[in-house]
């Protein structure tokens, strides 16, 4: 992508930190957004070693960054080091987005809202009143459980390999969330795969029995590399409407962009940028995404 505005002394910086961060898709997404709106900011990725997140936050203050995205392994450390957490980041104890406001650094987490807006974009539905099953109980799953519960899902059932983390996720979504079993998938309106099963080297693996899927279900796999997982293929074969994780990726960035700039995010430009980047680098390292 070429930048329409020249870089001058007035150009401001936004960034993502991670370890690693260099394969992050965030620079492509956010630079496209700044460019589409003619905002004089650039977005860069910084590899910051584990334990150095507080120093990175000092840099945010010193350099007057527009905003900071945070990815693995810094999300919990940043949550502990910002000046203030909003309700979502406080519940999740994880920050993927830092918003500088009047000299204070506010930590938020845009994954759950990004998921819900992505679902609206892809499937044209809201989670309100629906029976939802979330596969997985890691950071992404917990953000999604919280967002589904807050947006009025009738039920949120968590199915995970490890019972203890499923319990933690269920508590976040109380009172509508509970720990369930794979058979619950057959009774769900919406099924979300938030495990890492099917990603990268494990492409072809399935996080659940695909015979549990059927027509009238919506299945979202938050993985986007591969673009179409074995789960999505097998869900479609059984009549379900199935979507990958591209929209969650773009909308979590869109929510961050809106918090930083107070402008509605130019989502089509952001979506095109990430699609172009994935097409150019299909083996991008997914561990690097916020
Ligand atoms: P993220 O922060 O991206 O959500 P994570 O916290 O590492 O990633 O969570 C990964 C999720 O995938 C977890 O729910 C994990 O299950 P456990 O809680 O039992 O570890 C799930 N997961 C990873 N590999 C799995 C596998 N081979 N089978 C089933 N679940 C798996």
PDB file of C-alpha atoms and ligand atoms in Angstrom:
ATOM      1  CA  UNK A   1       0.000   0.000   0.000  1.00  0.00           C
ATOM      2  CA  UNK A   2       1.297   3.463  -0.764  1.00  0.00           C
ATOM      3  CA  UNK A   3       0.588   6.271   1.665  1.00  0.00           C
ATOM      4  CA  UNK A   4      -1.267   9.261   0.271  1.00  0.00           C
ATOM      5  CA  UNK A   5       0.140  11.766   2.803  1.00  0.00           C
ATOM      6  CA  UNK A   6       3.873  12.507   3.120  1.00  0.00           C
ATOM      7  CA  UNK A   7       5.493  11.654   6.462  1.00  0.00           C
ATOM      8  CA  UNK A   8       6.418  14.944   8.174  1.00  0.00           C
ATOM      9  CA  UNK A   9       7.247  16.210  11.633  1.00  0.00           C
ATOM     10  CA  UNK A  10       3.518  16.276  12.363  1.00  0.00           C
ATOM     11  CA  UNK A  11       2.903  12.601  11.545  1.00  0.00           C
ATOM     12  CA  UNK A  12       1.849  10.614  14.621  1.00  0.00           C
ATOM     13  CA  UNK A  13       2.489   7.005  15.561  1.00  0.00           C
ATOM     14  CA  UNK A  14       0.295   4.081  16.583  1.00  0.00           C
ATOM     15  CA  UNK A  15       1.708   0.611  17.144  1.00  0.00           C
ATOM     16  CA  UNK A  16       1.295  -3.001  18.126  1.00  0.00           C
ATOM     17  CA  UNK A  17       3.568  -4.744  20.627  1.00  0.00           C
ATOM     18  CA  UNK A  18       4.036  -8.509  20.782  1.00  0.00           C
ATOM     19  CA  UNK A  19       6.652 -11.210  20.991  1.00  0.00           C
ATOM     20  CA  UNK A  20       6.675 -11.730  18.105  1.00  0.00           C
ATOM     21  CA  UNK A  21       4.851  -8.810  16.445  1.00  0.00           C
ATOM     22  CA  UNK A  22       6.612  -8.669  13.111  1.00  0.00           C
ATOM     23  CA  UNK A  23       4.077 -10.913  11.334  1.00  0.00           C
ATOM     24  CA  UNK A  24       1.098  -9.018  12.701  1.00  0.00           C
ATOM     25  CA  UNK A  25      -1.608  -8.017  10.230  1.00  0.00           C
ATOM     26  CA  UNK A  26      -2.404  -4.931  12.332  1.00  0.00           C
ATOM     27  CA  UNK A  27      -0.063  -2.567  10.412  1.00  0.00           C
ATOM     28  CA  UNK A  28      -1.767  -3.418   7.110  1.00  0.00           C
ATOM     29  CA  UNK A  29      -5.233  -2.966   8.623  1.00  0.00           C
ATOM     30  CA  UNK A  30      -4.597   0.284  10.517  1.00  0.00           C
ATOM     31  CA  UNK A  31      -2.446   1.991   7.891  1.00  0.00           C
ATOM     32  CA  UNK A  32      -5.213   1.327   5.352  1.00  0.00           C
ATOM     33  CA  UNK A  33      -7.681   2.905   7.765  1.00  0.00           C
ATOM     34  CA  UNK A  34      -5.546   6.009   8.424  1.00  0.00           C
ATOM     35  CA  UNK A  35      -5.018   6.375   4.689  1.00  0.00           C
ATOM     36  CA  UNK A  36      -8.689   5.919   3.783  1.00  0.00           C
ATOM     37  CA  UNK A  37      -9.636   8.771   6.141  1.00  0.00           C
ATOM     38  CA  UNK A  38      -6.632  10.986   5.317  1.00  0.00           C
ATOM     39  CA  UNK A  39      -5.425  10.899   8.947  1.00  0.00           C
ATOM     40  CA  UNK A  40      -1.740  11.785   9.357  1.00  0.00           C
ATOM     41  CA  UNK A  41      -0.679   8.770  11.429  1.00  0.00           C
ATOM     42  CA  UNK A  42       1.353   5.639  10.761  1.00  0.00           C
ATOM     43  CA  UNK A  43       1.136   2.238  12.432  1.00  0.00           C
ATOM     44  CA  UNK A  44       4.195   0.072  13.146  1.00  0.00           C
ATOM     45  CA  UNK A  45       4.816  -3.297  14.816  1.00  0.00           C
ATOM     46  CA  UNK A  46       7.370  -3.630  17.626  1.00  0.00           C
ATOM     47  CA  UNK A  47       8.810  -6.882  18.955  1.00  0.00           C
ATOM     48  CA  UNK A  48       8.876  -6.322  22.709  1.00  0.00           C
ATOM     49  CA  UNK A  49      10.314  -9.129  24.863  1.00  0.00           C
ATOM     50  CA  UNK A  50       8.149 -10.698  27.582  1.00  0.00           C
ATOM     51  CA  UNK A  51       8.335  -8.598  30.756  1.00  0.00           C
ATOM     52  CA  UNK A  52       8.983  -5.322  28.910  1.00  0.00           C
ATOM     53  CA  UNK A  53       5.364  -4.212  28.502  1.00  0.00           C
ATOM     54  CA  UNK A  54       5.639  -1.511  31.233  1.00  0.00           C
ATOM     55  CA  UNK A  55       8.578   0.032  29.346  1.00  0.00           C
ATOM     56  CA  UNK A  56       6.503  -0.004  26.161  1.00  0.00           C
ATOM     57  CA  UNK A  57       3.701   1.827  27.997  1.00  0.00           C
ATOM     58  CA  UNK A  58       6.216   4.478  29.083  1.00  0.00           C
ATOM     59  CA  UNK A  59       7.116   4.868  25.404  1.00  0.00           C
ATOM     60  CA  UNK A  60       3.432   5.376  24.586  1.00  0.00           C
ATOM     61  CA  UNK A  61       3.449   8.345  26.979  1.00  0.00           C
ATOM     62  CA  UNK A  62       6.865   9.678  25.952  1.00  0.00           C
ATOM     63  CA  UNK A  63       6.209   9.526  22.214  1.00  0.00           C
ATOM     64  CA  UNK A  64       2.556  10.547  22.496  1.00  0.00           C
ATOM     65  CA  UNK A  65       1.239   7.555  20.598  1.00  0.00           C
ATOM     66  CA  UNK A  66      -2.239   7.732  19.083  1.00  0.00           C
ATOM     67  CA  UNK A  67      -2.939   4.226  20.367  1.00  0.00           C
ATOM     68  CA  UNK A  68      -1.385   0.872  21.130  1.00  0.00           C
ATOM     69  CA  UNK A  69      -2.486  -2.650  20.220  1.00  0.00           C
ATOM     70  CA  UNK A  70      -1.263  -5.434  22.458  1.00  0.00           C
ATOM     71  CA  UNK A  71      -0.796  -9.072  21.556  1.00  0.00           C
ATOM     72  CA  UNK A  72       0.753 -12.172  23.103  1.00  0.00           C
ATOM     73  CA  UNK A  73       2.385 -12.412  25.592  1.00  0.00           C
ATOM     74  CA  UNK A  74       1.685  -8.931  26.965  1.00  0.00           C
ATOM     75  CA  UNK A  75      -2.078  -8.748  27.422  1.00  0.00           C
ATOM     76  CA  UNK A  76      -2.132  -9.532  31.163  1.00  0.00           C
ATOM     77  CA  UNK A  77       0.994  -7.467  31.940  1.00  0.00           C
ATOM     78  CA  UNK A  78      -0.498  -4.443  30.190  1.00  0.00           C
ATOM     79  CA  UNK A  79      -3.745  -4.939  32.117  1.00  0.00           C
ATOM     80  CA  UNK A  80      -1.715  -4.712  35.321  1.00  0.00           C
ATOM     81  CA  UNK A  81       0.255  -1.625  34.237  1.00  0.00           C
ATOM     82  CA  UNK A  82      -2.204   0.815  32.626  1.00  0.00           C
ATOM     83  CA  UNK A  83      -3.728   3.684  34.632  1.00  0.00           C
ATOM     84  CA  UNK A  84      -7.278   2.420  34.272  1.00  0.00           C
ATOM     85  CA  UNK A  85      -9.177  -0.586  32.897  1.00  0.00           C
ATOM     86  CA  UNK A  86     -12.628  -0.414  31.381  1.00  0.00           C
ATOM     87  CA  UNK A  87     -15.244  -2.997  32.474  1.00  0.00           C
ATOM     88  CA  UNK A  88     -14.380  -5.447  29.718  1.00  0.00           C
ATOM     89  CA  UNK A  89     -10.620  -5.487  30.219  1.00  0.00           C
ATOM     90  CA  UNK A  90     -11.140  -5.616  33.968  1.00  0.00           C
ATOM     91  CA  UNK A  91     -13.368  -8.710  33.683  1.00  0.00           C
ATOM     92  CA  UNK A  92     -10.990 -10.417  31.239  1.00  0.00           C
ATOM     93  CA  UNK A  93      -7.796  -9.284  33.024  1.00  0.00           C
ATOM     94  CA  UNK A  94      -6.396  -8.815  29.521  1.00  0.00           C
ATOM     95  CA  UNK A  95      -5.854  -5.710  27.388  1.00  0.00           C
ATOM     96  CA  UNK A  96      -5.516  -5.784  23.604  1.00  0.00           C
ATOM     97  CA  UNK A  97      -5.936  -2.038  23.101  1.00  0.00           C
ATOM     98  CA  UNK A  98      -4.549   0.949  25.014  1.00  0.00           C
ATOM     99  CA  UNK A  99      -6.283   4.303  24.564  1.00  0.00           C
ATOM    100  CA  UNK A 100      -4.335   7.401  25.692  1.00  0.00           C
ATOM    101  CA  UNK A 101      -6.791   9.946  27.129  1.00  0.00           C
ATOM    102  CA  UNK A 102      -5.518  13.223  28.576  1.00  0.00           C
ATOM    103  CA  UNK A 103      -2.216  11.755  29.727  1.00  0.00           C
ATOM    104  CA  UNK A 104      -3.805   8.606  31.158  1.00  0.00           C
ATOM    105  CA  UNK A 105      -3.581   5.167  29.557  1.00  0.00           C
ATOM    106  CA  UNK A 106      -6.912   3.317  29.474  1.00  0.00           C
ATOM    107  CA  UNK A 107      -6.852  -0.436  28.823  1.00  0.00           C
ATOM    108  CA  UNK A 108      -9.681  -2.098  26.941  1.00  0.00           C
ATOM    109  CA  UNK A 109     -10.306  -5.347  25.117  1.00  0.00           C
ATOM    110  CA  UNK A 110     -11.944  -5.182  21.700  1.00  0.00           C
ATOM    111  CA  UNK A 111     -12.013  -8.912  20.827  1.00  0.00           C
ATOM    112  CA  UNK A 112     -15.547  -9.598  22.058  1.00  0.00           C
ATOM    113  CA  UNK A 113     -17.100  -6.517  20.461  1.00  0.00           C
ATOM    114  CA  UNK A 114     -15.090  -7.320  17.329  1.00  0.00           C
ATOM    115  CA  UNK A 115     -16.602 -10.797  17.283  1.00  0.00           C
ATOM    116  CA  UNK A 116     -20.167  -9.504  17.651  1.00  0.00           C
ATOM    117  CA  UNK A 117     -19.746  -6.836  14.961  1.00  0.00           C
ATOM    118  CA  UNK A 118     -18.110  -9.414  12.700  1.00  0.00           C
ATOM    119  CA  UNK A 119     -21.092 -11.718  13.185  1.00  0.00           C
ATOM    120  CA  UNK A 120     -23.474  -8.882  12.295  1.00  0.00           C
ATOM    121  CA  UNK A 121     -21.387  -8.161   9.203  1.00  0.00           C
ATOM    122  CA  UNK A 122     -21.094 -11.775   8.011  1.00  0.00           C
ATOM    123  CA  UNK A 123     -24.369 -13.397   9.081  1.00  0.00           C
ATOM    124  CA  UNK A 124     -26.571 -10.315   9.567  1.00  0.00           C
ATOM    125  CA  UNK A 125     -27.597 -11.475  13.043  1.00  0.00           C
ATOM    126  CA  UNK A 126     -27.206 -10.436  16.680  1.00  0.00           C
ATOM    127  CA  UNK A 127     -26.541 -12.982  19.441  1.00  0.00           C
ATOM    128  CA  UNK A 128     -29.591 -11.691  21.367  1.00  0.00           C
ATOM    129  CA  UNK A 129     -32.019 -14.509  22.260  1.00  0.00           C
ATOM    130  CA  UNK A 130     -29.841 -17.224  20.706  1.00  0.00           C
ATOM    131  CA  UNK A 131     -28.458 -20.442  22.143  1.00  0.00           C
ATOM    132  CA  UNK A 132     -24.696 -20.221  21.722  1.00  0.00           C
ATOM    133  CA  UNK A 133     -21.937 -22.795  22.145  1.00  0.00           C
ATOM    134  CA  UNK A 134     -18.316 -21.669  22.453  1.00  0.00           C
ATOM    135  CA  UNK A 135     -15.612 -24.282  21.897  1.00  0.00           C
ATOM    136  CA  UNK A 136     -12.533 -23.348  23.923  1.00  0.00           C
ATOM    137  CA  UNK A 137     -11.883 -21.339  27.066  1.00  0.00           C
ATOM    138  CA  UNK A 138      -8.656 -19.431  26.338  1.00  0.00           C
ATOM    139  CA  UNK A 139      -8.287 -15.667  26.001  1.00  0.00           C
ATOM    140  CA  UNK A 140     -10.259 -15.349  22.773  1.00  0.00           C
ATOM    141  CA  UNK A 141     -13.001 -17.675  23.974  1.00  0.00           C
ATOM    142  CA  UNK A 142     -13.428 -15.750  27.232  1.00  0.00           C
ATOM    143  CA  UNK A 143     -13.750 -12.445  25.364  1.00  0.00           C
ATOM    144  CA  UNK A 144     -16.430 -13.986  23.145  1.00  0.00           C
ATOM    145  CA  UNK A 145     -18.333 -15.576  26.056  1.00  0.00           C
ATOM    146  CA  UNK A 146     -18.466 -12.220  27.845  1.00  0.00           C
ATOM    147  CA  UNK A 147     -19.639 -10.395  24.707  1.00  0.00           C
ATOM    148  CA  UNK A 148     -22.321 -13.009  23.909  1.00  0.00           C
ATOM    149  CA  UNK A 149     -23.644 -12.840  27.464  1.00  0.00           C
ATOM    150  CA  UNK A 150     -23.669  -9.030  27.439  1.00  0.00           C
ATOM    151  CA  UNK A 151     -25.487  -8.841  24.113  1.00  0.00           C
ATOM    152  CA  UNK A 152     -28.380 -10.899  25.464  1.00  0.00           C
ATOM    153  CA  UNK A 153     -27.690 -14.465  24.317  1.00  0.00           C
ATOM    154  CA  UNK A 154     -30.295 -16.860  25.716  1.00  0.00           C
ATOM    155  CA  UNK A 155     -27.521 -19.250  26.756  1.00  0.00           C
ATOM    156  CA  UNK A 156     -23.762 -19.557  26.341  1.00  0.00           C
ATOM    157  CA  UNK A 157     -22.455 -23.092  26.731  1.00  0.00           C
ATOM    158  CA  UNK A 158     -18.707 -23.603  26.991  1.00  0.00           C
ATOM    159  CA  UNK A 159     -17.215 -26.846  25.725  1.00  0.00           C
ATOM    160  CA  UNK A 160     -13.514 -27.203  26.470  1.00  0.00           C
ATOM    161  CA  UNK A 161     -10.905 -29.927  26.864  1.00  0.00           C
ATOM    162  CA  UNK A 162      -9.929 -28.636  30.317  1.00  0.00           C
ATOM    163  CA  UNK A 163     -12.822 -28.326  32.776  1.00  0.00           C
ATOM    164  CA  UNK A 164     -11.202 -25.786  35.118  1.00  0.00           C
ATOM    165  CA  UNK A 165     -10.743 -23.125  32.427  1.00  0.00           C
ATOM    166  CA  UNK A 166     -14.262 -23.795  31.124  1.00  0.00           C
ATOM    167  CA  UNK A 167     -15.534 -22.959  34.639  1.00  0.00           C
ATOM    168  CA  UNK A 168     -13.627 -19.668  34.640  1.00  0.00           C
ATOM    169  CA  UNK A 169     -15.149 -18.753  31.268  1.00  0.00           C
ATOM    170  CA  UNK A 170     -18.633 -19.718  32.477  1.00  0.00           C
ATOM    171  CA  UNK A 171     -18.317 -17.442  35.508  1.00  0.00           C
ATOM    172  CA  UNK A 172     -17.518 -14.526  33.186  1.00  0.00           C
ATOM    173  CA  UNK A 173     -20.776 -15.052  31.305  1.00  0.00           C
ATOM    174  CA  UNK A 174     -22.975 -15.623  34.378  1.00  0.00           C
ATOM    175  CA  UNK A 175     -25.893 -16.074  34.689  1.00  0.00           C
ATOM    176  CA  UNK A 176     -26.506 -17.270  31.115  1.00  0.00           C
ATOM    177  CA  UNK A 177     -23.211 -19.154  30.671  1.00  0.00           C
ATOM    178  CA  UNK A 178     -22.490 -22.693  31.848  1.00  0.00           C
ATOM    179  CA  UNK A 179     -20.093 -25.531  31.144  1.00  0.00           C
ATOM    180  CA  UNK A 180     -21.480 -28.041  28.671  1.00  0.00           C
ATOM    181  CA  UNK A 181     -20.670 -31.161  26.688  1.00  0.00           C
ATOM    182  CA  UNK A 182     -20.152 -31.711  22.938  1.00  0.00           C
ATOM    183  CA  UNK A 183     -23.740 -32.972  22.500  1.00  0.00           C
ATOM    184  CA  UNK A 184     -24.907 -29.399  23.287  1.00  0.00           C
ATOM    185  CA  UNK A 185     -23.591 -28.373  19.864  1.00  0.00           C
ATOM    186  CA  UNK A 186     -26.541 -30.088  18.167  1.00  0.00           C
ATOM    187  CA  UNK A 187     -29.036 -27.839  20.030  1.00  0.00           C
ATOM    188  CA  UNK A 188     -27.221 -24.523  19.395  1.00  0.00           C
ATOM    189  CA  UNK A 189     -28.219 -21.696  17.050  1.00  0.00           C
ATOM    190  CA  UNK A 190     -24.644 -20.364  16.976  1.00  0.00           C
ATOM    191  CA  UNK A 191     -21.429 -22.381  17.413  1.00  0.00           C
ATOM    192  CA  UNK A 192     -18.075 -20.611  17.732  1.00  0.00           C
ATOM    193  CA  UNK A 193     -14.742 -22.403  17.513  1.00  0.00           C
ATOM    194  CA  UNK A 194     -12.346 -20.416  19.697  1.00  0.00           C
ATOM    195  CA  UNK A 195      -9.849 -23.249  20.155  1.00  0.00           C
ATOM    196  CA  UNK A 196      -6.659 -23.316  18.128  1.00  0.00           C
ATOM    197  CA  UNK A 197      -7.598 -26.693  16.630  1.00  0.00           C
ATOM    198  CA  UNK A 198      -7.453 -26.452  12.828  1.00  0.00           C
ATOM    199  CA  UNK A 199      -4.882 -23.644  12.766  1.00  0.00           C
ATOM    200  CA  UNK A 200      -1.539 -23.633  10.975  1.00  0.00           C
ATOM    201  CA  UNK A 201       0.237 -26.977  11.155  1.00  0.00           C
ATOM    202  CA  UNK A 202      -2.925 -28.602  12.544  1.00  0.00           C
ATOM    203  CA  UNK A 203      -4.994 -27.640   9.465  1.00  0.00           C
ATOM    204  CA  UNK A 204      -7.383 -30.509   8.825  1.00  0.00           C
ATOM    205  CA  UNK A 205      -7.980 -31.222  12.530  1.00  0.00           C
ATOM    206  CA  UNK A 206     -11.507 -30.794  13.895  1.00  0.00           C
ATOM    207  CA  UNK A 207     -12.369 -29.374  17.349  1.00  0.00           C
ATOM    208  CA  UNK A 208     -15.608 -31.407  17.536  1.00  0.00           C
ATOM    209  CA  UNK A 209     -17.656 -34.116  15.800  1.00  0.00           C
ATOM    210  CA  UNK A 210     -18.998 -32.468  12.614  1.00  0.00           C
ATOM    211  CA  UNK A 211     -22.079 -34.690  12.654  1.00  0.00           C
ATOM    212  CA  UNK A 212     -23.365 -32.474  15.466  1.00  0.00           C
ATOM    213  CA  UNK A 213     -23.940 -29.675  12.917  1.00  0.00           C
ATOM    214  CA  UNK A 214     -27.099 -29.235  10.888  1.00  0.00           C
ATOM    215  CA  UNK A 215     -29.138 -26.793   8.786  1.00  0.00           C
ATOM    216  CA  UNK A 216     -30.211 -23.470  10.359  1.00  0.00           C
ATOM    217  CA  UNK A 217     -27.063 -23.282  12.473  1.00  0.00           C
ATOM    218  CA  UNK A 218     -24.462 -20.548  12.204  1.00  0.00           C
ATOM    219  CA  UNK A 219     -20.885 -21.709  12.715  1.00  0.00           C
ATOM    220  CA  UNK A 220     -18.004 -19.265  13.158  1.00  0.00           C
ATOM    221  CA  UNK A 221     -14.402 -20.433  13.298  1.00  0.00           C
ATOM    222  CA  UNK A 222     -12.259 -17.580  14.603  1.00  0.00           C
ATOM    223  CA  UNK A 223      -9.316 -19.018  12.657  1.00  0.00           C
ATOM    224  CA  UNK A 224      -8.599 -17.280   9.309  1.00  0.00           C
ATOM    225  CA  UNK A 225      -5.442 -19.134   8.300  1.00  0.00           C
ATOM    226  CA  UNK A 226      -6.244 -21.463   6.691  1.00  0.00           C
ATOM    227  CA  UNK A 227      -9.007 -19.329   5.226  1.00  0.00           C
ATOM    228  CA  UNK A 228     -11.422 -22.249   5.246  1.00  0.00           C
ATOM    229  CA  UNK A 229     -10.837 -24.756   8.048  1.00  0.00           C
ATOM    230  CA  UNK A 230     -11.944 -28.382   8.001  1.00  0.00           C
ATOM    231  CA  UNK A 231     -14.585 -27.320  10.554  1.00  0.00           C
ATOM    232  CA  UNK A 232     -16.108 -24.749   8.199  1.00  0.00           C
ATOM    233  CA  UNK A 233     -16.123 -27.205   5.289  1.00  0.00           C
ATOM    234  CA  UNK A 234     -17.800 -29.939   7.294  1.00  0.00           C
ATOM    235  CA  UNK A 235     -20.354 -27.533   8.817  1.00  0.00           C
ATOM    236  CA  UNK A 236     -21.323 -26.239   5.360  1.00  0.00           C
ATOM    237  CA  UNK A 237     -21.631 -29.789   4.062  1.00  0.00           C
ATOM    238  CA  UNK A 238     -24.268 -30.378   6.749  1.00  0.00           C
ATOM    239  CA  UNK A 239     -26.229 -27.253   5.788  1.00  0.00           C
ATOM    240  CA  UNK A 240     -24.912 -24.751   8.333  1.00  0.00           C
ATOM    241  CA  UNK A 241     -23.969 -21.168   7.445  1.00  0.00           C
ATOM    242  CA  UNK A 242     -20.239 -20.938   8.192  1.00  0.00           C
ATOM    243  CA  UNK A 243     -17.822 -18.003   8.495  1.00  0.00           C
ATOM    244  CA  UNK A 244     -14.114 -17.721   9.262  1.00  0.00           C
ATOM    245  CA  UNK A 245     -12.302 -15.368  11.658  1.00  0.00           C
ATOM    246  CA  UNK A 246     -11.450 -12.627   9.206  1.00  0.00           C
ATOM    247  CA  UNK A 247     -14.294 -10.376  10.311  1.00  0.00           C
ATOM    248  CA  UNK A 248     -13.435 -10.737  14.009  1.00  0.00           C
ATOM    249  CA  UNK A 249      -9.853  -9.756  13.175  1.00  0.00           C
ATOM    250  CA  UNK A 250     -10.935  -6.700  11.196  1.00  0.00           C
ATOM    251  CA  UNK A 251     -13.662  -5.576  13.600  1.00  0.00           C
ATOM    252  CA  UNK A 252     -11.513  -5.869  16.737  1.00  0.00           C
ATOM    253  CA  UNK A 253      -9.163  -3.495  14.905  1.00  0.00           C
ATOM    254  CA  UNK A 254     -12.089  -1.305  13.832  1.00  0.00           C
ATOM    255  CA  UNK A 255     -13.232  -0.914  17.447  1.00  0.00           C
ATOM    256  CA  UNK A 256      -9.676   0.017  18.508  1.00  0.00           C
ATOM    257  CA  UNK A 257      -9.366   2.504  15.639  1.00  0.00           C
ATOM    258  CA  UNK A 258     -12.638   4.166  16.657  1.00  0.00           C
ATOM    259  CA  UNK A 259     -11.506   4.497  20.282  1.00  0.00           C
ATOM    260  CA  UNK A 260      -8.205   6.080  19.190  1.00  0.00           C
ATOM    261  CA  UNK A 261      -9.485   8.457  16.527  1.00  0.00           C
ATOM    262  CA  UNK A 262     -13.191   9.096  17.281  1.00  0.00           C
ATOM    263  CA  UNK A 263     -13.854   8.393  13.594  1.00  0.00           C
ATOM    264  CA  UNK A 264     -16.079   5.562  12.311  1.00  0.00           C
ATOM    265  CA  UNK A 265     -13.659   2.909  11.034  1.00  0.00           C
ATOM    266  CA  UNK A 266     -13.439   2.554   7.234  1.00  0.00           C
ATOM    267  CA  UNK A 267     -14.152  -1.178   7.428  1.00  0.00           C
ATOM    268  CA  UNK A 268     -14.174  -1.984   3.682  1.00  0.00           C
ATOM    269  CA  UNK A 269     -10.655  -0.521   3.290  1.00  0.00           C
ATOM    270  CA  UNK A 270      -9.469  -2.461   6.352  1.00  0.00           C
ATOM    271  CA  UNK A 271     -10.966  -5.706   5.046  1.00  0.00           C
ATOM    272  CA  UNK A 272      -9.386  -5.264   1.629  1.00  0.00           C
ATOM    273  CA  UNK A 273      -5.996  -4.540   3.193  1.00  0.00           C
ATOM    274  CA  UNK A 274      -6.002  -7.697   5.291  1.00  0.00           C
ATOM    275  CA  UNK A 275      -7.205  -9.830   2.379  1.00  0.00           C
ATOM    276  CA  UNK A 276      -4.402  -8.447   0.211  1.00  0.00           C
ATOM    277  CA  UNK A 277      -1.847  -9.081   2.932  1.00  0.00           C
ATOM    278  CA  UNK A 278      -3.021 -12.653   3.509  1.00  0.00           C
ATOM    279  CA  UNK A 279      -2.940 -13.320  -0.222  1.00  0.00           C
ATOM    280  CA  UNK A 280       0.630 -12.001  -0.378  1.00  0.00           C
ATOM    281  CA  UNK A 281       1.798 -13.910   2.729  1.00  0.00           C
ATOM    282  CA  UNK A 282      -0.433 -16.940   3.168  1.00  0.00           C
ATOM    283  CA  UNK A 283       1.817 -18.451   5.832  1.00  0.00           C
ATOM    284  CA  UNK A 284       1.558 -15.455   8.178  1.00  0.00           C
ATOM    285  CA  UNK A 285       2.210 -16.298  11.843  1.00  0.00           C
ATOM    286  CA  UNK A 286      -1.162 -16.158  13.560  1.00  0.00           C
ATOM    287  CA  UNK A 287       0.252 -16.144  17.056  1.00  0.00           C
ATOM    288  CA  UNK A 288       1.128 -12.510  16.434  1.00  0.00           C
ATOM    289  CA  UNK A 289      -2.423 -11.138  16.265  1.00  0.00           C
ATOM    290  CA  UNK A 290      -4.069  -9.132  19.030  1.00  0.00           C
TER     291      UNK A 290
HETATM  292  P1  LIG B   1      -6.097 -17.800  22.788  1.00  0.00           P
HETATM  293  O1  LIG B   1      -5.563 -16.849  23.813  1.00  0.00           O
HETATM  294  O2  LIG B   1      -5.719 -17.491  21.382  1.00  0.00           O
HETATM  295  O3  LIG B   1      -7.574 -17.995  22.942  1.00  0.00           O
HETATM  296  P2  LIG B   1      -5.231 -20.054  24.334  1.00  0.00           P
HETATM  297  O4  LIG B   1      -5.458 -19.249  25.570  1.00  0.00           O
HETATM  298  O5  LIG B   1      -3.942 -20.796  24.192  1.00  0.00           O
HETATM  299  O6  LIG B   1      -5.378 -19.192  23.038  1.00  0.00           O
HETATM  300  O7  LIG B   1      -6.455 -21.102  24.228  1.00  0.00           O
HETATM  301  C1  LIG B   1      -6.459 -22.121  23.321  1.00  0.00           C
HETATM  302  C2  LIG B   1      -7.773 -22.910  23.452  1.00  0.00           C
HETATM  303  O8  LIG B   1      -7.707 -23.992  22.514  1.00  0.00           O
HETATM  304  C3  LIG B   1      -7.979 -23.538  24.818  1.00  0.00           C
HETATM  305  O9  LIG B   1      -9.359 -23.599  25.086  1.00  0.00           O
HETATM  306  C4  LIG B   1      -7.417 -24.944  24.623  1.00  0.00           C
HETATM  307  O10 LIG B   1      -7.975 -25.913  25.467  1.00  0.00           O
HETATM  308  P3  LIG B   1      -7.402 -26.180  26.954  1.00  0.00           P
HETATM  309  O11 LIG B   1      -8.015 -25.129  27.840  1.00  0.00           O
HETATM  310  O12 LIG B   1      -7.856 -27.549  27.275  1.00  0.00           O
HETATM  311  O13 LIG B   1      -5.903 -26.071  26.843  1.00  0.00           O
HETATM  312  C5  LIG B   1      -7.866 -25.222  23.218  1.00  0.00           C
HETATM  313  N1  LIG B   1      -7.048 -26.244  22.573  1.00  0.00           N
HETATM  314  C6  LIG B   1      -5.787 -26.116  22.109  1.00  0.00           C
HETATM  315  N2  LIG B   1      -5.356 -27.286  21.575  1.00  0.00           N
HETATM  316  C7  LIG B   1      -6.376 -28.171  21.711  1.00  0.00           C
HETATM  317  C8  LIG B   1      -6.577 -29.531  21.335  1.00  0.00           C
HETATM  318  N3  LIG B   1      -5.606 -30.231  20.699  1.00  0.00           N
HETATM  319  N4  LIG B   1      -7.769 -30.106  21.616  1.00  0.00           N
HETATM  320  C9  LIG B   1      -8.749 -29.409  22.241  1.00  0.00           C
HETATM  321  N5  LIG B   1      -8.631 -28.116  22.617  1.00  0.00           N
HETATM  322  C10 LIG B   1      -7.476 -27.503  22.352  1.00  0.00           C
END
